[in-house]
Tab-separated table of C-alpha atoms and ligand atoms in Angstrom:
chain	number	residue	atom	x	y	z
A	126	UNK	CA	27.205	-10.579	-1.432
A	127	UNK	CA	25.894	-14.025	-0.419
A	128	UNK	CA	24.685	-15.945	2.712
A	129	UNK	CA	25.549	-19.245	0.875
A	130	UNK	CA	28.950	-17.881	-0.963
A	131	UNK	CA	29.877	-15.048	-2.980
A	132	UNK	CA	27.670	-13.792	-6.268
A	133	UNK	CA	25.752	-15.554	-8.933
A	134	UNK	CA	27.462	-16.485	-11.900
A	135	UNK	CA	25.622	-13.986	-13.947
A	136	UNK	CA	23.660	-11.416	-11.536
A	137	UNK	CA	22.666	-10.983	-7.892
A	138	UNK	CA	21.522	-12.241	-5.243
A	139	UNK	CA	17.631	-11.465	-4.888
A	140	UNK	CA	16.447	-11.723	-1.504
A	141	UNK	CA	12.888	-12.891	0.196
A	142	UNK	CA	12.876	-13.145	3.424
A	143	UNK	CA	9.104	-13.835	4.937
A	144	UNK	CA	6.667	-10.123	5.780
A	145	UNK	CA	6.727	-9.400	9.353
A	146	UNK	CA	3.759	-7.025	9.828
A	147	UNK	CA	1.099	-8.421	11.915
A	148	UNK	CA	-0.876	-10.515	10.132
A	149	UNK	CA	0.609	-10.352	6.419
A	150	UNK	CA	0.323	-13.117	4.553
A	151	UNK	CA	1.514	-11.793	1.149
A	152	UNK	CA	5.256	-12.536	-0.226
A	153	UNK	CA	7.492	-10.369	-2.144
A	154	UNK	CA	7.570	-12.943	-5.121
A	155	UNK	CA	5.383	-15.837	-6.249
A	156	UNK	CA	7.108	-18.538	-7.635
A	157	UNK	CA	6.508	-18.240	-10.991
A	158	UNK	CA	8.574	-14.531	-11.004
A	159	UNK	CA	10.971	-16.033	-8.595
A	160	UNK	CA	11.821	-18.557	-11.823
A	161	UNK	CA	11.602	-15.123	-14.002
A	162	UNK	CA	14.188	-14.169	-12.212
A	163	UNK	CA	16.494	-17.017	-11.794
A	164	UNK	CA	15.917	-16.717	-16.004
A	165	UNK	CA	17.444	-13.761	-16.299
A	166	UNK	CA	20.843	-14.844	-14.742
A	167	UNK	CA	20.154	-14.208	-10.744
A	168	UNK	CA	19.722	-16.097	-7.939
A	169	UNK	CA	16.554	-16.108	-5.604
A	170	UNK	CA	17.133	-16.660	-2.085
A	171	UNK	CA	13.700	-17.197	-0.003
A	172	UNK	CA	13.172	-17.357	3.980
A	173	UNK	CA	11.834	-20.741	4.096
A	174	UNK	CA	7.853	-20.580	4.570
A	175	UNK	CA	7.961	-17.340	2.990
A	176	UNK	CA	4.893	-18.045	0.495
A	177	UNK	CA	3.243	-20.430	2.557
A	178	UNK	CA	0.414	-17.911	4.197
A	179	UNK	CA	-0.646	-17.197	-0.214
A	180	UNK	CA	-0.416	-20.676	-0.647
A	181	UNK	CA	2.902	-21.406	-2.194
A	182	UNK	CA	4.801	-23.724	-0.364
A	183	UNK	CA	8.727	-23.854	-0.411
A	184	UNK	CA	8.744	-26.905	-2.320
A	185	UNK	CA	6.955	-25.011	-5.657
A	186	UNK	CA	9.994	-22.237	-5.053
A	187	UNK	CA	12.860	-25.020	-5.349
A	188	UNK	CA	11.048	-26.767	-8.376
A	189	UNK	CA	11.991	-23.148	-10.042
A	190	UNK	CA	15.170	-23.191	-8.933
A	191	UNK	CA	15.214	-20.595	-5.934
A	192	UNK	CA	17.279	-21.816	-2.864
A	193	UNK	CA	15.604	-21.818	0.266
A	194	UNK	CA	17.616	-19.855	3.377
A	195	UNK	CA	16.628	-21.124	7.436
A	196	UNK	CA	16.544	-17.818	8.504
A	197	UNK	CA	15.471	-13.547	7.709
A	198	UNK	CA	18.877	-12.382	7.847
A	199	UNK	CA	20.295	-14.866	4.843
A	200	UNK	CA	17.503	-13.158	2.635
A	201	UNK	CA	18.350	-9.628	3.795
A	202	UNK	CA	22.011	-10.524	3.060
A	203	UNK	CA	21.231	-10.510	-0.734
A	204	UNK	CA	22.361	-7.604	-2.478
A	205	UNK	CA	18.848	-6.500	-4.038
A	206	UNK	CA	15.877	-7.366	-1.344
A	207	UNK	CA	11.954	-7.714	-2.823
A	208	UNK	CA	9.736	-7.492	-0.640
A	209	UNK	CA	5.862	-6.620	0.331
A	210	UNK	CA	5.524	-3.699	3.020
A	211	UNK	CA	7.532	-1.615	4.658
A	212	UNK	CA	10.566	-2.959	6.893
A	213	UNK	CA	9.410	-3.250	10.544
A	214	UNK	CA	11.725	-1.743	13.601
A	215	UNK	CA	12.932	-5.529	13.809
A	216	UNK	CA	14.545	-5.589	10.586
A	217	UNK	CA	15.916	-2.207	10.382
A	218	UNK	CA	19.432	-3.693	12.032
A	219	UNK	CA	19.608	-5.538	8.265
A	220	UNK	CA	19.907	-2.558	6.722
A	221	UNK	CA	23.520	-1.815	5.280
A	222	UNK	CA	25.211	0.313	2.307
A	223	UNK	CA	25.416	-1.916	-0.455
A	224	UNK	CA	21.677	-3.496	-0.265
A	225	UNK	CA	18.705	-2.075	-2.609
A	226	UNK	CA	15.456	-2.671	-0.852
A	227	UNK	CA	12.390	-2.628	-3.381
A	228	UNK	CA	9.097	-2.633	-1.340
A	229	UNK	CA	6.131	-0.350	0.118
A	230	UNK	CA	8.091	2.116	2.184
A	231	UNK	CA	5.410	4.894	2.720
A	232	UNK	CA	8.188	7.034	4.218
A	233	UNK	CA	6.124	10.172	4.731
A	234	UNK	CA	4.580	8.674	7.271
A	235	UNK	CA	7.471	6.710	8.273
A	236	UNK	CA	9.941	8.901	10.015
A	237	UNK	CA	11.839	6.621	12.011
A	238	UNK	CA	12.401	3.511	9.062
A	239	UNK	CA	13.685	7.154	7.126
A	240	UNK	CA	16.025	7.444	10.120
A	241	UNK	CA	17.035	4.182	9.239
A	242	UNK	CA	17.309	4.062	6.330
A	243	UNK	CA	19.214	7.105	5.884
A	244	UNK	CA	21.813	6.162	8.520
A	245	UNK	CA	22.785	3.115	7.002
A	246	UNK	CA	22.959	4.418	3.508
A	247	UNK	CA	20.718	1.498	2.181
A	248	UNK	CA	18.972	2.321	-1.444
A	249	UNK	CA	15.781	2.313	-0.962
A	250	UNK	CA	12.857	2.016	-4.195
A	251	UNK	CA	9.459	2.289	-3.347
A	252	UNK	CA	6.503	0.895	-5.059
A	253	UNK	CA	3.841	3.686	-4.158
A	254	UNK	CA	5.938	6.424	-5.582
A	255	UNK	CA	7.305	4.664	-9.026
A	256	UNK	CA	5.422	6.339	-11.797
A	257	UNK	CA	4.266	5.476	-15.673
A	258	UNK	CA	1.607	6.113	-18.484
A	259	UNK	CA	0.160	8.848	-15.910
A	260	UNK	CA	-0.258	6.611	-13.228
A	261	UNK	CA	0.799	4.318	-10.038
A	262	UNK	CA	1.859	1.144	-11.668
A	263	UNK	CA	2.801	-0.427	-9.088
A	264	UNK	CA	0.563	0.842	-6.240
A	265	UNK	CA	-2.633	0.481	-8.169
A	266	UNK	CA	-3.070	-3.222	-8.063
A	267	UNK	CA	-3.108	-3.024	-4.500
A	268	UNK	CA	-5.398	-0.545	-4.008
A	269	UNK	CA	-7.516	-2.038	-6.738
A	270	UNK	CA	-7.619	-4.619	-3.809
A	271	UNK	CA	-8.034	-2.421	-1.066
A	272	UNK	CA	-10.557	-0.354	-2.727
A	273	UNK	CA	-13.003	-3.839	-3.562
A	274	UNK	CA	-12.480	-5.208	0.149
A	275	UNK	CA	-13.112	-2.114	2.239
A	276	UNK	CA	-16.556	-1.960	0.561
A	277	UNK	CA	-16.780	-5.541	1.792
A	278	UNK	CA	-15.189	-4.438	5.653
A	279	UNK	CA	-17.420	-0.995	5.300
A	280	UNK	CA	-20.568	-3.064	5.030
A	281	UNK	CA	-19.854	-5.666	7.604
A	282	UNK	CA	-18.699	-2.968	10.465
A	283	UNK	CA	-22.320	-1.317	9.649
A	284	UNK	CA	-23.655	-4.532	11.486
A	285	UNK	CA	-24.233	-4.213	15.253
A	286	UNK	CA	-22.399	-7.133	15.925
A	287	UNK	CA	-19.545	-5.382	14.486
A	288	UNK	CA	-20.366	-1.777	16.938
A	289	UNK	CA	-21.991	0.086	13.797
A	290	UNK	CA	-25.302	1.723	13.868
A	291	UNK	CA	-26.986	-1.707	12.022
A	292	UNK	CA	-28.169	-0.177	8.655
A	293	UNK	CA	-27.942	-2.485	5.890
A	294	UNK	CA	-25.888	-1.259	2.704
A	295	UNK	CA	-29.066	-1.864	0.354
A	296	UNK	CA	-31.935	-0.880	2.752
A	297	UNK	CA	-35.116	-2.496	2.056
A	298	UNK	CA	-38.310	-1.713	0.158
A	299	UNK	CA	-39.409	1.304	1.642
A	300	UNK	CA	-36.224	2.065	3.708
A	301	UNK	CA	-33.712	3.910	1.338
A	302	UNK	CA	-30.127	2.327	1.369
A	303	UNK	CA	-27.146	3.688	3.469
A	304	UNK	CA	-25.098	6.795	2.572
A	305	UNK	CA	-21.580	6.302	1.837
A	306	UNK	CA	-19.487	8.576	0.920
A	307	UNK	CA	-15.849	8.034	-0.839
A	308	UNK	CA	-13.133	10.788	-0.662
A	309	UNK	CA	-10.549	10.247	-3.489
A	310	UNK	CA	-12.338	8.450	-6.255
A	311	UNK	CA	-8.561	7.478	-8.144
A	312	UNK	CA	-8.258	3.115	-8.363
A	313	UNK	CA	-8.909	2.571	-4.645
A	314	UNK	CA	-11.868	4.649	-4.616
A	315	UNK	CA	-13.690	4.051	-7.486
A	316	UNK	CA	-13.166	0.145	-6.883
A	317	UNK	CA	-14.556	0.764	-3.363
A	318	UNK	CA	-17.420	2.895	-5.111
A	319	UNK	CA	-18.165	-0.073	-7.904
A	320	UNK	CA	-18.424	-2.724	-4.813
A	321	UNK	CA	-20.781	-0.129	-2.756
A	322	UNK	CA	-23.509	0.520	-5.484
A	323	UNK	CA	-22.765	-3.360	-6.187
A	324	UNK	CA	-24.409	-4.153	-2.889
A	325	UNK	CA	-26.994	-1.248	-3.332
A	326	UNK	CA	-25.976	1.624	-1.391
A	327	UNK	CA	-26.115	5.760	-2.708
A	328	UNK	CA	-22.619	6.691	-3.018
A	329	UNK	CA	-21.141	10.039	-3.206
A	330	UNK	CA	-18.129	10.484	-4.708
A	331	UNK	CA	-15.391	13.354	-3.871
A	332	UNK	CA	-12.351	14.643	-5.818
A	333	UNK	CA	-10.274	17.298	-6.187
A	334	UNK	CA	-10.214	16.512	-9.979
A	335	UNK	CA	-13.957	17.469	-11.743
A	336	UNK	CA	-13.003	15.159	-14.738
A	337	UNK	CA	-12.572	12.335	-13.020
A	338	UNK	CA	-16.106	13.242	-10.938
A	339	UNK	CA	-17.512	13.632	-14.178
A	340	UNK	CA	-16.242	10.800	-15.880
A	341	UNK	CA	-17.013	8.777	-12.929
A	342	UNK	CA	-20.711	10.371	-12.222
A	343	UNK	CA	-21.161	9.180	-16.168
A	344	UNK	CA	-20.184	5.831	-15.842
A	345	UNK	CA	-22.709	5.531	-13.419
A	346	UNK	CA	-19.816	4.235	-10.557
A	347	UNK	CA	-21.256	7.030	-8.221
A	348	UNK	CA	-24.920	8.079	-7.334
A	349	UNK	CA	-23.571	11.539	-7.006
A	350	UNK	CA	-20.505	13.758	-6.863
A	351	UNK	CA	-18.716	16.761	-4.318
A	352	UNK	CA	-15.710	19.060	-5.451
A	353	UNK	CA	-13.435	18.142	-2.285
A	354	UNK	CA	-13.716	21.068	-0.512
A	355	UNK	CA	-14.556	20.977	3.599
A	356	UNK	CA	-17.509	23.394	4.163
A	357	UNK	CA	-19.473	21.532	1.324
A	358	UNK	CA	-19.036	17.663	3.119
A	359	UNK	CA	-20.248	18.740	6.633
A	360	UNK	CA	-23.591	18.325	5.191
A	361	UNK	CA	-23.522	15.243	3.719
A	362	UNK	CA	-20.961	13.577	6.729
A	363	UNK	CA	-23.908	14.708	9.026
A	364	UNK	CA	-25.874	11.966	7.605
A	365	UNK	CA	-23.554	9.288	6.083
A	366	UNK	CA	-23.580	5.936	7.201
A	367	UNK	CA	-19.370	5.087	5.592
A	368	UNK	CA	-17.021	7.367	5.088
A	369	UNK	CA	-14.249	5.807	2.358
A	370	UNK	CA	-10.969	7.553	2.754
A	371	UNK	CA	-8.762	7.162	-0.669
A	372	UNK	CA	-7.305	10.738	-1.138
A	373	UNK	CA	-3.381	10.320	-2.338
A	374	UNK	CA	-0.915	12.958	-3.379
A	375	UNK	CA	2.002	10.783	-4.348
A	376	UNK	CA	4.445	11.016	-2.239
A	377	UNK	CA	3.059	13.074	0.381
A	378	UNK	CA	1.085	12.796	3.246
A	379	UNK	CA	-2.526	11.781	2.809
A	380	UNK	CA	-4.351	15.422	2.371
A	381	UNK	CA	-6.872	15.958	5.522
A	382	UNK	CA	-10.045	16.041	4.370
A	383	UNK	CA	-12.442	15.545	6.750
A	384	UNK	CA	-11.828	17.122	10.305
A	385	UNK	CA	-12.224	15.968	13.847
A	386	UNK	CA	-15.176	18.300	14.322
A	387	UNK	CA	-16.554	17.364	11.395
A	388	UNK	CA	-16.133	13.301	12.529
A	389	UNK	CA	-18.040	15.145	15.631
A	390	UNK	CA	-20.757	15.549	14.390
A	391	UNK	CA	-21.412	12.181	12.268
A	392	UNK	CA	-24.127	9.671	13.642
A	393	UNK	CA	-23.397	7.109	16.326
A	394	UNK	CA	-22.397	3.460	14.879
A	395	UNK	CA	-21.271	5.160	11.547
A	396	UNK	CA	-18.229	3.937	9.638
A	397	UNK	CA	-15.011	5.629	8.888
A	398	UNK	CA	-12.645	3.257	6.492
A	399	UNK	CA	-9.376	5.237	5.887
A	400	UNK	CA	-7.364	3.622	3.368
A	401	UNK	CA	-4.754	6.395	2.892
A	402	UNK	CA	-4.279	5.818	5.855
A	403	UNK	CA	-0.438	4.434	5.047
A	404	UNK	CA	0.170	8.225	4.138
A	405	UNK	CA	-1.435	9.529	7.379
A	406	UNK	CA	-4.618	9.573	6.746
A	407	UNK	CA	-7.186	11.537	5.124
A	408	UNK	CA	-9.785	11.520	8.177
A	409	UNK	CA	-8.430	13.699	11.171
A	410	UNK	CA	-9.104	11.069	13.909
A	411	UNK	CA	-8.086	8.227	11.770
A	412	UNK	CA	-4.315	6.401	13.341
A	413	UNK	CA	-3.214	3.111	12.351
A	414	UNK	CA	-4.670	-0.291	13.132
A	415	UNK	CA	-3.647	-3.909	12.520
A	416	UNK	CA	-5.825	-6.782	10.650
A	417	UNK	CA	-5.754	-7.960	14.525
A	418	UNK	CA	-7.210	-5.008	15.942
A	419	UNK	CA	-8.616	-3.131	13.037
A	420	UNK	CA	-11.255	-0.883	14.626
A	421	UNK	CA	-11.374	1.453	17.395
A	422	UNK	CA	-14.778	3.728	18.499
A	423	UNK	CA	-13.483	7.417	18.691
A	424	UNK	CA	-16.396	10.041	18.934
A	425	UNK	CA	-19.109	7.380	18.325
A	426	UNK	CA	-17.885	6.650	14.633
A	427	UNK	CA	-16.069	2.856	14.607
A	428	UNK	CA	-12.906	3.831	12.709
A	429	UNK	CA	-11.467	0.839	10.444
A	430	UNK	CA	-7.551	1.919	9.575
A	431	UNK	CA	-5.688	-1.007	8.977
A	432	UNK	CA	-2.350	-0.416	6.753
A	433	UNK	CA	-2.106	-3.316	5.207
A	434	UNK	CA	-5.550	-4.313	3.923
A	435	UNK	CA	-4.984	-6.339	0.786
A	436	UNK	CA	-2.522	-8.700	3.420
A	437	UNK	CA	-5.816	-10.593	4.572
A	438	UNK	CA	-6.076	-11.777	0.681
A	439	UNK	CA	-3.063	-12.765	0.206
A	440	UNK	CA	-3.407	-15.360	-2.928
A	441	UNK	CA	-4.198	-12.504	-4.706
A	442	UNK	CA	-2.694	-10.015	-3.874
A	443	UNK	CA	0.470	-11.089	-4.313
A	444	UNK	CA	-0.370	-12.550	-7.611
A	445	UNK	CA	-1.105	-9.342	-8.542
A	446	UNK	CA	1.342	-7.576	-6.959
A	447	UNK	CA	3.836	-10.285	-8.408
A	448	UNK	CA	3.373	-9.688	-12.255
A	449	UNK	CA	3.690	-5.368	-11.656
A	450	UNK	CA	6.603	-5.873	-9.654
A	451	UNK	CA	8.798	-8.400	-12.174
A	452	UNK	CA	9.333	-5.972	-15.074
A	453	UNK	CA	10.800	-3.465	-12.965
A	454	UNK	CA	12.385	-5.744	-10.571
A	455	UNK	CA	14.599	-7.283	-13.436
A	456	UNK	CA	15.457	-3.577	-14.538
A	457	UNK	CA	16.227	-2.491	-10.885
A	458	UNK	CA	18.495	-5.309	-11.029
A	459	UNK	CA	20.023	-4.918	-14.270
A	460	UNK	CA	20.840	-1.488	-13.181
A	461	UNK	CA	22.224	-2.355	-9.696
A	462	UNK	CA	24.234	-5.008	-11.530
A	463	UNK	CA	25.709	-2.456	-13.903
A	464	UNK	CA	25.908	0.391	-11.777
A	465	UNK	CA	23.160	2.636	-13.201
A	466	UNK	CA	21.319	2.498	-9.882
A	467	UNK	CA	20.073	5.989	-8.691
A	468	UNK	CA	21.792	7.690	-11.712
A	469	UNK	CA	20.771	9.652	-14.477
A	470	UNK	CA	21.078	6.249	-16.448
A	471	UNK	CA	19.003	4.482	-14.354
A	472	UNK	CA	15.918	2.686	-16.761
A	473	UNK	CA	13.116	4.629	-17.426
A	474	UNK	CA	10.520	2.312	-15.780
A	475	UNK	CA	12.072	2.514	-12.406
A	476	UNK	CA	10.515	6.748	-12.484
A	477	UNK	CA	10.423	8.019	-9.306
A	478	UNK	CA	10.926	4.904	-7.386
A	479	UNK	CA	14.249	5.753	-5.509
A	480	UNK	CA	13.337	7.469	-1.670
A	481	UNK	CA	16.578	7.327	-0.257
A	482	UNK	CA	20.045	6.396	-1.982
A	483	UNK	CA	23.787	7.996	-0.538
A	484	UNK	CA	22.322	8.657	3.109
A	485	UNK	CA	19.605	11.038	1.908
A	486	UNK	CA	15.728	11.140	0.669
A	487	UNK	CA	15.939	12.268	-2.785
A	488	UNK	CA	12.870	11.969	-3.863
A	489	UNK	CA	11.903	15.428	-3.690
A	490	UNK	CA	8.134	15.607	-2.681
A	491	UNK	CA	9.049	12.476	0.148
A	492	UNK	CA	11.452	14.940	1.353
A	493	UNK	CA	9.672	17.699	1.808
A	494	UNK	CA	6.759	15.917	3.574
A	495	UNK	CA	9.380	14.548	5.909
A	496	UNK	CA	10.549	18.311	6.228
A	497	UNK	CA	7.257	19.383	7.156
A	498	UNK	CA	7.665	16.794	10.386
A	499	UNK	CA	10.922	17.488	11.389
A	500	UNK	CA	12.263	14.667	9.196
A	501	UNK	CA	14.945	14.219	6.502
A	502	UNK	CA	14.162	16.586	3.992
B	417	NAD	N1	-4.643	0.706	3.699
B	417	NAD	C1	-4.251	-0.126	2.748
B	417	NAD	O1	-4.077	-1.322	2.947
B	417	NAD	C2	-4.050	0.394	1.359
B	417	NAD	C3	-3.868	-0.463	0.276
B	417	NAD	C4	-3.704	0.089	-1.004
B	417	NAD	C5	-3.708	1.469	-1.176
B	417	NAD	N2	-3.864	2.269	-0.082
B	417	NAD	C6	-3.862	3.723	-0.147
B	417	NAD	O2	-5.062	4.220	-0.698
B	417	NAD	C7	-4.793	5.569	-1.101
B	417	NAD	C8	-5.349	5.812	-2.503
B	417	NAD	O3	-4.553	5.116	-3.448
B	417	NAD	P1	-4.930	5.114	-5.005
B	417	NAD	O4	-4.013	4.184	-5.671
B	417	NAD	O5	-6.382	4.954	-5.181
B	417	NAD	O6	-4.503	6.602	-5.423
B	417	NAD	P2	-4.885	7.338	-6.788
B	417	NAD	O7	-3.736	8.241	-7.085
B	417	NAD	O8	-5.350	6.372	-7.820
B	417	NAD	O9	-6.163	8.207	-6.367
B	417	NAD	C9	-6.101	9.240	-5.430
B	417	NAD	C10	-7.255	10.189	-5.687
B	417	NAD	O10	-7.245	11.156	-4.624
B	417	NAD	C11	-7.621	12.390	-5.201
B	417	NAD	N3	-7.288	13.481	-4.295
B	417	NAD	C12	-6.101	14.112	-4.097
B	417	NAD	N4	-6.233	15.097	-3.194
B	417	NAD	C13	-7.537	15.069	-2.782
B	417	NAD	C14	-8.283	15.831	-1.862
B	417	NAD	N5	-7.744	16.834	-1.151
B	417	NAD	N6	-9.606	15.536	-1.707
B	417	NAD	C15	-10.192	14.534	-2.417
B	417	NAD	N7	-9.519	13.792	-3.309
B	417	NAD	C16	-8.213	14.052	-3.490
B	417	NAD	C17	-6.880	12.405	-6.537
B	417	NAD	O11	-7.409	13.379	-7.430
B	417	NAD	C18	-7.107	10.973	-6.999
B	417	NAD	O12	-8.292	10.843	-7.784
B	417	NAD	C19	-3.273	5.750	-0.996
B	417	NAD	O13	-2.930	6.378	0.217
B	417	NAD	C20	-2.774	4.320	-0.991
B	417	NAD	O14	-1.490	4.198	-0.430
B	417	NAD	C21	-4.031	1.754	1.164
C-alpha cells in the first residue's frame, strides 16, 4: 500500500520516515542506496528532513528519484519500512499486519515494543540478530563505531570536569597510565581496546572465548587478558580507572558480568561505559541513558549508558550502516514482494533476522529471553 496511491509499478513501497530517539541523527538510507533501490524496481518514500542531521538534504534524495512525504505516518504507510533504531512508544500506533519493519529492535530488552509488535502482527527483521560468515553483519559496523567512540567518551568522562577521578588515559613520565578494562573483546570491544592503547592506556581484555584473548593478547590490541569469570575481575575492578562493557550473546540479554558489589567497591570518579547496554547491560548498575543525559554517578563510579552511541556520528554511521543494510534490504524486499517472507524460502542472507512475524517472536533465543521476563516467549 501507498500514501501517494496504490503500489509501484514493479515492487514496493520502501519507507523512511525520520529516527525519533533523542538525539539521533542517523537515517535508515543514504541517498545513494535509496537510488539502489529505486534501481531495482521500488519506490522510496522519505519523511522530508529525514537525512538532514548526516548531512543529506532532501534535495540529494529527489535527484535519485525518491519522493519526499510531509509527514512520519506516509513513510510508515509503505509496505516494507527501513529504518535506524528501534520504534519509539510514539510510533508503535503505525504498526499494522501487512508492514515489514527492518531496523535495530533489541527486543530482549524491549518488552513493551514486543507487546507491540506482536499485537499488531507487524513482521519484524532485526539487524542485531541477522547472521553470516560467523558473524553480525549487520550489527558490526555499528559497534565498530561504538567500540572507537566510547574509548573517545571513556577518556573524556576521566576528566574532572566531566565528574571522573581526573587521571589521564596515558599518564605521564613517571605516573603509569590508567587501567581500563574491556569485557567482551568481539568488534565493539576490540575497537574500543585499539583506540585505548591508541591514546596510551594498559588495557585488559576479558572474554569468555580464550582464542579470541589469545589472538587478541598477540596482536598486541590488549596489554593483558582475563577468562570472564567474576571472582577473578574483583581484583583488577578494585583498581581500574574504565570499565568497557561489550559482552553480547546474540539475541539475548547482555550476560552480567560485573556485579553491583563489585561496582562497590571500584574507586571514586572511575568510569563505567556499558555498550551492551541495548541488551540490558553487562554492568549490574548500568540502565539506559540518552546522548542528552548520558551519565549518571551511582556508587561513586560515573556510569556512561547511552543506547544509541554511534547516533552522535551520524555521517558515518549511516554510511556505514547504509552499504550492510542494501544487500539484504533488496532481498527482504524481493521476498516480501514474492511472498517468501518468514518462510522456509526466505533468502539465505536474511539468517536469523525475523523477531516477530504471525503475532509471535520466533526467533527462538529472543523468545526465550523475553520468557525469562515474563514476555512473549
Ligand atoms: N550502545 C550502543 O550505542 C551500541 C552500539 C553498537 C553496539 N552495541 C552493543 O555492543 C555489544 C557488543 O557488540 P559486538 O558487535 O561487539 O558483539 P560481538 O558478538 O562482536 O562480541 C561480543 C563478545 O562478547 C563475548 N562474551 C559473551 N559472553 C561473555 C561473557 N559472559 N563475558 C565476557 N565476554 C563475553 C563474546 O565471546 C564476544 O567476543 C552488543 O550488545 C551491541 O548491541 C551498542
Amino acid at each position: 500500500m501507498s500514501p501517494t496511491g496504490g503500489p509501484g509499478p514493479a515492487g514496493l513501497t520502501v519507507g523512511v520516515p525520520s529516527e525519533t530517539k533523542d538525539r539521533e541523527r542517523r537515517v535508515g538510507l543514504t541517498p545513494s542506496a535509496a537510488g539502489a533501490v529505486i534501481d531495482a524496481g521500488h519506490r522510496v518514500l522519505i519523511e522530508r528532513g529525514a537525512g538532514e542531521g548526516a548531512g543529506f538534504p532532501d534535495l540529494v534524495y529527489e535527484k535519485v528519484g525518491a519522493e519526499l512525504v510531509e509527514q512520519a505516518e506516509q513513510a510508515w504507510a509503505a509496505d516494507l519500512v527501513v529504518k535506524v533504531k528501534e520504534p519509539q512508544p510514539t510510533e508503535y500506533a503505525y504498526f499494522r499486519p501487512d508492514l515489514t519493519l527492518f531496523t535495530f529492535l533489541h527486543l530482549a530488552a524491549e518488552p513493551e515494543l514486543t507487546a507491540a509488535l506482536v499485537a499488531a502482527g507487524t513482521s519484524a527483521y532485526a539487524y542485531e540478530t541477522l547472521t553470516g560468515r560467523g558473524g553480525l553483519p549487520l550489527l558490526a559496523p555499528m559497534s565498530e563505531i561504538a567500540g572507537r567512540a566510547a574509548a573517545i567518551v571513556g577518556a573524556a568522562q576521566l576528566s574532572t570536569a566531566a565528574g571522573g577521578s581526573g587521571t589521564l588515559m596515558g599518564g605521564a613520565a613517571g605516573v603509569p597510565p590508567a587501567k581500563v578494562m574491556v569485557i567482551g573483546l568481539g568488534v565493539a570491544g576490540s575497537c574500543a581496546a585499539r583506540g585505548l592503547r591508541g591514546l596510551g592506556a594498559h588495557v585488559t581484555g576479558v572474554d569468555v572465548d580464550l582464542g579470541r584473548l589469545y589472538q587478541l593478547r598477540n596482536d598486541g590490541v590488549v596489554d593483558a587478558t582475563l577468562s570472564s569469570e567474576p571472582a577473578l575481575l574483583g581484583e583488577h575492578l578494585r583498581l581500574a580507572d574504565l570499565v568497557i562493557g561489550a559482552a553480547l550473546v546474540p539475541g539475548a540479554r547482555a550476560p552480567v558480568v560485573v556485579s553491583a558489589e563489585q561496582v562497590e567497591t571500584m574507586r571514586p570518579g572511575s568510569v563505567v561505559v556499558d555498550l551492551a547496554i541495548d541488551q540490558g547491560g553487562c554492568v549490574a548498575t548500568a540502565r539506559p541513558t540518552s546522548l542528552s543525559n548520558p551519565t549518571y554517578l551511582e556508587r561513586g563510579v560515573v556510569h556512561y549508558c547511552v543506547t544509541n552511541v554511534p547516533g552522535q556520528f551520524p555521517r558515518t554511521a549511516s554510511a556505514a550502516l547504509s552499504a550492510a543494510v542494501l544487500p539484504r534490504l533488496l532481498r527482504l524486499a524481493d521476498d516480501v514482494a514474492q511472498g517468501r517472507a518468514g518462510t522456509d524460502d526466505e533468502h539465505p542472507s536474511l539468517a536469523g533476522a525475523c523477531n516477530v512475524r504471525d503475532h509471535a517472536v520466533v526467533h527462538p533465543v529472543v523468545a526465550e529471553a523475553l520468557a525469562g521476563v515474563g514476555g512473549h516467549g
